[in-house]
Amino acid sequence: MCGIIGYIGDREATEVIIDGLTRLEYRGYDSAGIAVLNDSGIEIRKRPGKLKILKADLKKMPLSGHIGLGHTRWATHGLPNEPNAHPHTDCKKKLALVHNGIIENYQQLKDNLIKEGHRFKSYTDTEVIAHLVEKHYDGNLEEAVRRAVKELRGAYAIVVLHKDEPDKMVAARCESPLIVGIGKSENFLASDIPAVLKYTNKVIFMDNLEIASITKDSVKIMDYNKRPVKKKISEVKWDVTQAEKGGFKHFMLKEIHEQPKVISGILTARTRGSNIRFEELKIKDSALKRIKKIAIVACGTAYHAGLSGKYMTEWLAHVPVLVDTSSEFRYRSPIIDKNTLVIVISQSGETADTLAALREARKKGAKVLGIVNVLGSSIAREADGVIYTYAGPEIAVASTKAYTAQLATLYLFSLYLAGLRGQRPKAKIRAYLNELRRVPELIEKILKRYGMERSDMIQKAHEFNREYHRRLKLYYKGDPEGKRRAPNCCFLFLGRNVNYPSALEGALKLKEISYISSEGYPAGEMKHGPIALIDENPWVVCIVPDSDLHEKMISNIMEILARRGIVAAIATEGDEKLRKIGVDYIMEIPYIEQTLTPFLVAIPLQLLAYYVAREFGEEIDQPRNLAKSVTVE
Ligand code: M6R
């Protein structure tokens, strides 16, 4: 959470920093700020609210200089106002500092610093670090940062510049991500790759407890004991256009449309005929053959992909799988040992709870496989083995293409295990692979029908919006004393088996970007509670593709219709039964083997969430209170 960037070189620092912050804004958008060092000293500009406010301000009153740093904030300590926005400074404004993370012992440090005479201007934990660096500074910024970070407890990635050493920037990392971008006569520091991709594709991934000192022509990395560290320079294959909107109104819509290409890319990279390969998977086949169970651990959308993965793996490879959210896994006592394979799934590879779960699992002796999107991220580096999902940069906070890429990776890994453990003959594996190869084209077909501006789904979202507001108005008009119950204008998502996770994901997508209450349930659970919600108000989205459980889903729908419920169904083309029973609205998907239906079902679910949010006029790519990568617990 929070995005940080630093630049040193011959360009105007403000331009590079604002461009970088634009690409990092998905990490937080409560406030933004920039500091530039020039002949007049350190000039700072910061504004509460979105980056566009700071941008407008800088347009009116530009800042000039060739070294600077910037920050986009997701507030943890202190309101999202101007004093709490980063960069922070010391008492004499000789240094500027940006930070991503949480300092756990900040109050104690702050009390001591105040006693020593330091004056604070904000309520943040970050300002403590600025004063600590000031306290330790005696002409050597690296040394001052080194001494300061030794006093910190918590998570941080920081970048600091100092007026007395105008050719240098120093950074340190503990738990929060930080990369160094290597340019020609210029260098960069950033939370994430897209921030520097326009200028360089050569990066160094900093590890925990490392300090970087950069000038425009050099990069030096050392550990906290001043020992130099030799780092590998990685070349990133992503290209900068992948992190741009490319004509789409929102990143989310663009990323939804990228899914066929992403899945095709995964298939090309991972398969040859009926062979599946995972080059970067460092866990040996012999170890995979020995495992007795799998534990999948992840958060949010990645957790839903993991739940689908359970159905895939148990069915294809016949290995027992348990699935947990990372925050639960890390604090219970999971029964895992060296015979367990723990799979952690994460788009960002930086999610704090998932990283902690990974460490917990390794401590217990389990082998950990990371299914990760971001190259060189903490999870990718700390896991015993990794499979990258090749989804390219995902910018919208609501995850879409990373989700289907995770599903594809899990399906392929399940098939790989099935082959390895002799659970499926080669011919069967080839047949399943061929079915998976149909997915990109079928998604393309769904997108052609519903992803376009003339889609009837847009009309439905519009109807929902109109009805929603009509009912609310009616309620408030007819009930001035508030005695009647407010209508349940919400969404329920129901699915069974491999599409129960799809229902959870549909509900998450809708609620996170439209702020409308929505719940996902296994349809069989309806009678155990949620059916009480049914009247003419909620929309019940039933996931009913052609499958062994189709009849069961039809029975659930009948029960809803019998209670005057409104049903929107996601069904296989030509489902006459559904038409006959009078379902209000049907979103059609082409036929595919049932275990693969989550891939196709995901598309209408994502589009429905997108259109509803757009109808309600919400900020789709940057929903309130959220951030793309949750690097704090
Ligand atoms: O980067 P990760 O995949 O570890 O992130 C996990 C969740 O924070 C993430 O999926 C979140 O739920 C998204 N906002 C969902 O759209």
CSV table of N, CA and C in Angstrom, one decimal, residues 115-208:
chain,number,residue,atom,x,y,z
A,115,LYS,N,11.2,14.5,23.3
A,115,LYS,CA,12.0,14.9,24.5
A,115,LYS,C,13.4,15.5,24.1
A,116,GLU,N,13.9,15.0,22.9
A,116,GLU,CA,15.2,15.5,22.5
A,116,GLU,C,15.1,16.8,21.7
A,117,GLY,N,13.9,17.3,21.6
A,117,GLY,CA,13.7,18.6,21.0
A,117,GLY,C,13.2,18.6,19.5
A,118,HIS,N,12.9,17.4,19.0
A,118,HIS,CA,12.3,17.4,17.6
A,118,HIS,C,10.9,17.9,17.6
A,119,ARG,N,10.6,18.6,16.5
A,119,ARG,CA,9.2,19.2,16.4
A,119,ARG,C,8.5,18.4,15.3
A,120,PHE,N,7.3,17.9,15.6
A,120,PHE,CA,6.5,17.1,14.6
A,120,PHE,C,5.4,17.9,14.0
A,121,LYS,N,5.1,17.7,12.7
A,121,LYS,CA,4.1,18.5,12.0
A,121,LYS,C,2.9,17.6,11.6
A,122,SER,N,3.0,16.3,11.8
A,122,SER,CA,2.0,15.4,11.3
A,122,SER,C,1.6,14.3,12.4
A,123,TYR,N,0.6,13.5,12.1
A,123,TYR,CA,0.3,12.4,13.0
A,123,TYR,C,0.8,11.1,12.4
A,124,THR,N,1.6,11.1,11.4
A,124,THR,CA,2.0,9.9,10.8
A,124,THR,C,3.2,9.2,11.6
A,125,ASP,N,3.3,7.9,11.3
A,125,ASP,CA,4.4,7.1,11.8
A,125,ASP,C,5.7,7.5,11.0
A,126,THR,N,5.4,7.8,9.7
A,126,THR,CA,6.6,8.1,8.8
A,126,THR,C,7.5,9.2,9.3
A,127,GLU,N,6.8,10.3,9.8
A,127,GLU,CA,7.6,11.5,10.2
A,127,GLU,C,8.7,11.1,11.2
A,128,VAL,N,8.5,10.1,12.0
A,128,VAL,CA,9.5,9.6,12.9
A,128,VAL,C,10.8,9.3,12.2
A,129,ILE,N,10.6,8.6,11.1
A,129,ILE,CA,11.9,8.2,10.4
A,129,ILE,C,12.6,9.4,9.9
A,130,ALA,N,11.9,10.4,9.4
A,130,ALA,CA,12.6,11.6,9.0
A,130,ALA,C,13.5,12.2,10.1
A,131,HIS,N,12.9,12.3,11.3
A,131,HIS,CA,13.6,12.9,12.4
A,131,HIS,C,14.7,12.0,12.9
A,132,LEU,N,14.5,10.7,12.8
A,132,LEU,CA,15.6,9.8,13.2
A,132,LEU,C,16.8,9.9,12.2
A,133,VAL,N,16.5,10.1,10.9
A,133,VAL,CA,17.6,10.3,10.0
A,133,VAL,C,18.3,11.6,10.3
A,134,GLU,N,17.5,12.6,10.6
A,134,GLU,CA,18.1,13.9,11.0
A,134,GLU,C,19.0,13.8,12.2
A,135,LYS,N,18.5,13.0,13.2
A,135,LYS,CA,19.3,12.8,14.5
A,135,LYS,C,20.6,12.2,14.2
A,136,HIS,N,20.6,11.2,13.3
A,136,HIS,CA,21.9,10.4,13.0
A,136,HIS,C,22.8,11.1,11.9
A,137,TYR,N,22.3,12.1,11.3
A,137,TYR,CA,23.1,12.7,10.2
A,137,TYR,C,24.3,13.5,10.6
A,138,ASP,N,25.5,13.0,10.1
A,138,ASP,CA,26.6,13.9,10.3
A,138,ASP,C,27.4,14.0,9.1
A,139,GLY,N,26.8,14.2,7.9
A,139,GLY,CA,27.4,14.4,6.7
A,139,GLY,C,27.4,13.1,5.8
A,140,ASN,N,26.8,12.0,6.2
A,140,ASN,CA,26.8,10.8,5.4
A,140,ASN,C,25.4,10.2,5.5
A,141,LEU,N,24.6,10.4,4.4
A,141,LEU,CA,23.2,10.0,4.4
A,141,LEU,C,23.0,8.5,4.5
A,142,GLU,N,23.9,7.8,3.8
A,142,GLU,CA,23.8,6.3,3.9
A,142,GLU,C,23.9,5.9,5.4
A,143,GLU,N,24.9,6.4,6.1
A,143,GLU,CA,25.1,6.0,7.4
A,143,GLU,C,23.9,6.5,8.3
A,144,ALA,N,23.4,7.7,8.1
A,144,ALA,CA,22.3,8.1,8.9
A,144,ALA,C,21.1,7.2,8.7
A,145,VAL,N,20.8,6.9,7.4
A,145,VAL,CA,19.7,6.0,7.2
A,145,VAL,C,19.9,4.6,7.8
A,146,ARG,N,21.1,4.1,7.7
A,146,ARG,CA,21.5,2.8,8.3
A,146,ARG,C,21.2,2.8,9.8
A,147,ARG,N,21.6,3.9,10.5
A,147,ARG,CA,21.4,4.0,11.9
A,147,ARG,C,20.0,4.1,12.3
A,148,ALA,N,19.3,4.9,11.4
A,148,ALA,CA,17.8,5.2,11.7
A,148,ALA,C,17.0,3.9,11.6
A,149,VAL,N,17.3,3.1,10.5
A,149,VAL,CA,16.4,2.0,10.2
A,149,VAL,C,16.7,0.9,11.3
A,150,LYS,N,17.8,0.9,11.9
A,150,LYS,CA,18.1,-0.1,12.9
A,150,LYS,C,17.2,0.1,14.2
A,151,GLU,N,16.7,1.3,14.3
A,151,GLU,CA,15.8,1.6,15.4
A,151,GLU,C,14.3,1.3,15.1
A,152,LEU,N,14.0,1.0,13.9
A,152,LEU,CA,12.6,0.8,13.5
A,152,LEU,C,12.2,-0.6,13.7
A,153,ARG,N,10.9,-0.8,14.1
A,153,ARG,CA,10.2,-2.1,14.1
A,153,ARG,C,9.0,-2.0,13.2
A,154,GLY,N,8.8,-2.9,12.3
A,154,GLY,CA,7.7,-2.8,11.4
A,154,GLY,C,8.1,-3.1,9.9
A,155,ALA,N,7.3,-2.5,9.1
A,155,ALA,CA,7.5,-2.7,7.6
A,155,ALA,C,7.8,-1.4,7.0
A,156,TYR,N,8.7,-1.3,6.1
A,156,TYR,CA,9.0,-0.1,5.4
A,156,TYR,C,9.8,-0.3,4.1
A,157,ALA,N,9.5,0.6,3.2
A,157,ALA,CA,10.4,0.9,2.1
A,157,ALA,C,10.5,2.4,2.1
A,158,ILE,N,11.7,3.0,2.2
A,158,ILE,CA,11.8,4.4,2.3
A,158,ILE,C,12.8,4.9,1.3
A,159,VAL,N,12.6,6.2,0.8
A,159,VAL,CA,13.5,6.8,0.0
A,159,VAL,C,13.8,8.2,0.6
A,160,VAL,N,15.0,8.6,0.7
A,160,VAL,CA,15.4,9.9,1.4
A,160,VAL,C,16.3,10.7,0.5
A,161,LEU,N,16.2,12.0,0.5
A,161,LEU,CA,17.2,12.8,-0.1
A,161,LEU,C,17.5,13.9,0.9
A,162,HIS,N,18.8,14.5,0.7
A,162,HIS,CA,19.3,15.4,1.7
A,162,HIS,C,19.9,16.6,1.0
A,163,LYS,N,19.6,17.8,1.4
A,163,LYS,CA,20.1,19.0,0.8
A,163,LYS,C,21.6,19.1,0.8
A,164,ASP,N,22.3,18.5,1.8
A,164,ASP,CA,23.8,18.6,1.8
A,164,ASP,C,24.5,17.6,0.9
A,165,GLU,N,23.7,16.7,0.4
A,165,GLU,CA,24.3,15.7,-0.6
A,165,GLU,C,23.4,15.6,-1.8
A,166,PRO,N,23.4,16.7,-2.6
A,166,PRO,CA,22.4,16.8,-3.6
A,166,PRO,C,22.5,15.9,-4.8
A,167,ASP,N,23.6,15.0,-4.8
A,167,ASP,CA,23.8,14.1,-6.0
A,167,ASP,C,23.4,12.7,-5.6
A,168,LYS,N,22.7,12.5,-4.5
A,168,LYS,CA,22.5,11.2,-4.0
A,168,LYS,C,21.0,11.0,-3.5
A,169,MET,N,20.6,9.7,-3.6
A,169,MET,CA,19.3,9.4,-2.9
A,169,MET,C,19.6,8.0,-2.2
A,170,VAL,N,19.0,7.9,-1.0
A,170,VAL,CA,19.2,6.6,-0.3
A,170,VAL,C,17.9,6.0,0.0
A,171,ALA,N,17.9,4.7,-0.1
A,171,ALA,CA,16.6,3.9,0.2
A,171,ALA,C,16.9,2.7,1.0
A,172,ALA,N,15.9,2.3,1.8
A,172,ALA,CA,16.0,1.1,2.6
A,172,ALA,C,14.8,0.3,2.5
A,173,ARG,N,14.9,-1.0,2.7
A,173,ARG,CA,13.7,-1.9,2.6
A,173,ARG,C,13.6,-2.9,3.7
A,174,CYS,N,12.4,-3.0,4.3
A,174,CYS,CA,12.2,-4.2,5.2
A,174,CYS,C,10.7,-4.5,5.0
A,175,GLU,N,10.4,-5.6,4.4
A,175,GLU,CA,9.1,-6.1,4.1
A,175,GLU,C,8.3,-5.4,3.0
A,176,SER,N,8.4,-4.1,2.8
A,176,SER,CA,7.6,-3.5,1.8
A,176,SER,C,8.5,-3.5,0.5
A,177,PRO,N,7.8,-3.6,-0.7
A,177,PRO,CA,8.6,-3.8,-1.9
A,177,PRO,C,9.3,-2.5,-2.4
A,178,LEU,N,10.5,-2.8,-3.0
A,178,LEU,CA,11.3,-1.6,-3.5
A,178,LEU,C,12.2,-2.2,-4.6
A,179,ILE,N,12.2,-1.4,-5.7
A,179,ILE,CA,13.1,-1.8,-6.8
A,179,ILE,C,13.9,-0.6,-7.2
A,180,VAL,N,15.1,-0.9,-7.8
A,180,VAL,CA,15.9,0.1,-8.3
A,180,VAL,C,15.8,0.0,-9.9
A,181,GLY,N,15.5,1.0,-10.6
A,181,GLY,CA,15.5,1.0,-12.0
A,181,GLY,C,16.8,1.6,-12.5
A,182,ILE,N,17.5,0.8,-13.4
A,182,ILE,CA,18.8,1.3,-13.9
A,182,ILE,C,18.7,1.9,-15.3
A,183,GLY,N,19.0,3.2,-15.4
A,183,GLY,CA,18.9,3.8,-16.7
A,183,GLY,C,20.3,4.2,-17.1
A,184,LYS,N,20.3,5.0,-18.3
A,184,LYS,CA,21.7,5.5,-18.8
A,184,LYS,C,21.8,6.9,-18.2
A,185,SER,N,22.8,7.2,-17.4
A,185,SER,CA,23.0,8.4,-16.7
A,185,SER,C,21.7,8.9,-15.9
A,186,GLU,N,21.0,7.9,-15.4
A,186,GLU,CA,19.8,8.2,-14.6
A,186,GLU,C,19.4,6.9,-13.9
A,187,ASN,N,18.9,7.1,-12.7
A,187,ASN,CA,18.5,5.9,-11.9
A,187,ASN,C,17.2,6.2,-11.2
A,188,PHE,N,16.5,5.2,-10.8
A,188,PHE,CA,15.2,5.3,-10.2
A,188,PHE,C,15.0,4.4,-9.0
A,189,LEU,N,14.1,4.8,-8.2
A,189,LEU,CA,13.7,3.9,-7.1
A,189,LEU,C,12.2,3.8,-7.1
A,190,ALA,N,11.6,2.7,-6.9
A,190,ALA,CA,10.1,2.7,-7.0
A,190,ALA,C,9.5,1.4,-6.3
A,191,SER,N,8.2,1.5,-5.9
A,191,SER,CA,7.6,0.4,-5.3
A,191,SER,C,7.3,-0.7,-6.3
A,192,ASP,N,7.2,-0.4,-7.5
A,192,ASP,CA,6.7,-1.4,-8.5
A,192,ASP,C,7.3,-1.1,-9.9
A,193,ILE,N,7.4,-2.1,-10.7
A,193,ILE,CA,8.0,-2.0,-12.0
A,193,ILE,C,7.3,-1.0,-13.0
A,194,PRO,N,6.0,-1.0,-13.1
A,194,PRO,CA,5.3,-0.1,-14.0
A,194,PRO,C,5.7,1.4,-13.9
A,195,ALA,N,6.1,1.8,-12.7
A,195,ALA,CA,6.5,3.2,-12.4
A,195,ALA,C,7.7,3.6,-13.2
A,196,VAL,N,8.6,2.7,-13.6
A,196,VAL,CA,9.8,3.0,-14.2
A,196,VAL,C,9.9,2.5,-15.7
A,197,LEU,N,9.0,1.7,-16.0
A,197,LEU,CA,9.0,0.9,-17.3
A,197,LEU,C,9.1,1.8,-18.5
A,198,LYS,N,8.6,3.0,-18.4
A,198,LYS,CA,8.7,4.0,-19.6
A,198,LYS,C,10.2,4.3,-19.9
A,199,TYR,N,11.0,4.2,-18.8
A,199,TYR,CA,12.4,4.7,-19.0
A,199,TYR,C,13.4,3.6,-19.0
A,200,THR,N,13.1,2.5,-18.4
A,200,THR,CA,14.0,1.3,-18.4
A,200,THR,C,13.3,0.0,-18.1
A,201,ASN,N,13.9,-1.1,-18.6
A,201,ASN,CA,13.3,-2.4,-18.2
A,201,ASN,C,14.4,-3.2,-17.4
A,202,LYS,N,15.4,-2.5,-17.0
A,202,LYS,CA,16.4,-3.1,-16.2
A,202,LYS,C,16.2,-2.8,-14.7
A,203,VAL,N,16.0,-3.8,-13.9
A,203,VAL,CA,15.7,-3.5,-12.5
A,203,VAL,C,16.5,-4.4,-11.5
A,204,ILE,N,16.7,-3.9,-10.4
A,204,ILE,CA,17.2,-4.7,-9.3
A,204,ILE,C,16.1,-4.8,-8.2
A,205,PHE,N,15.8,-6.0,-7.8
A,205,PHE,CA,14.8,-6.2,-6.7
A,205,PHE,C,15.6,-6.1,-5.4
A,206,MET,N,15.2,-5.2,-4.6
A,206,MET,CA,15.9,-5.1,-3.3
A,206,MET,C,15.3,-6.1,-2.3
A,207,ASP,N,16.2,-6.6,-1.5
A,207,ASP,CA,15.8,-7.6,-0.5
A,207,ASP,C,15.6,-6.9,0.9
A,208,ASN,N,15.0,-7.6,1.8
A,208,ASN,CA,14.9,-7.1,3.1
A,208,ASN,C,16.2,-6.7,3.7
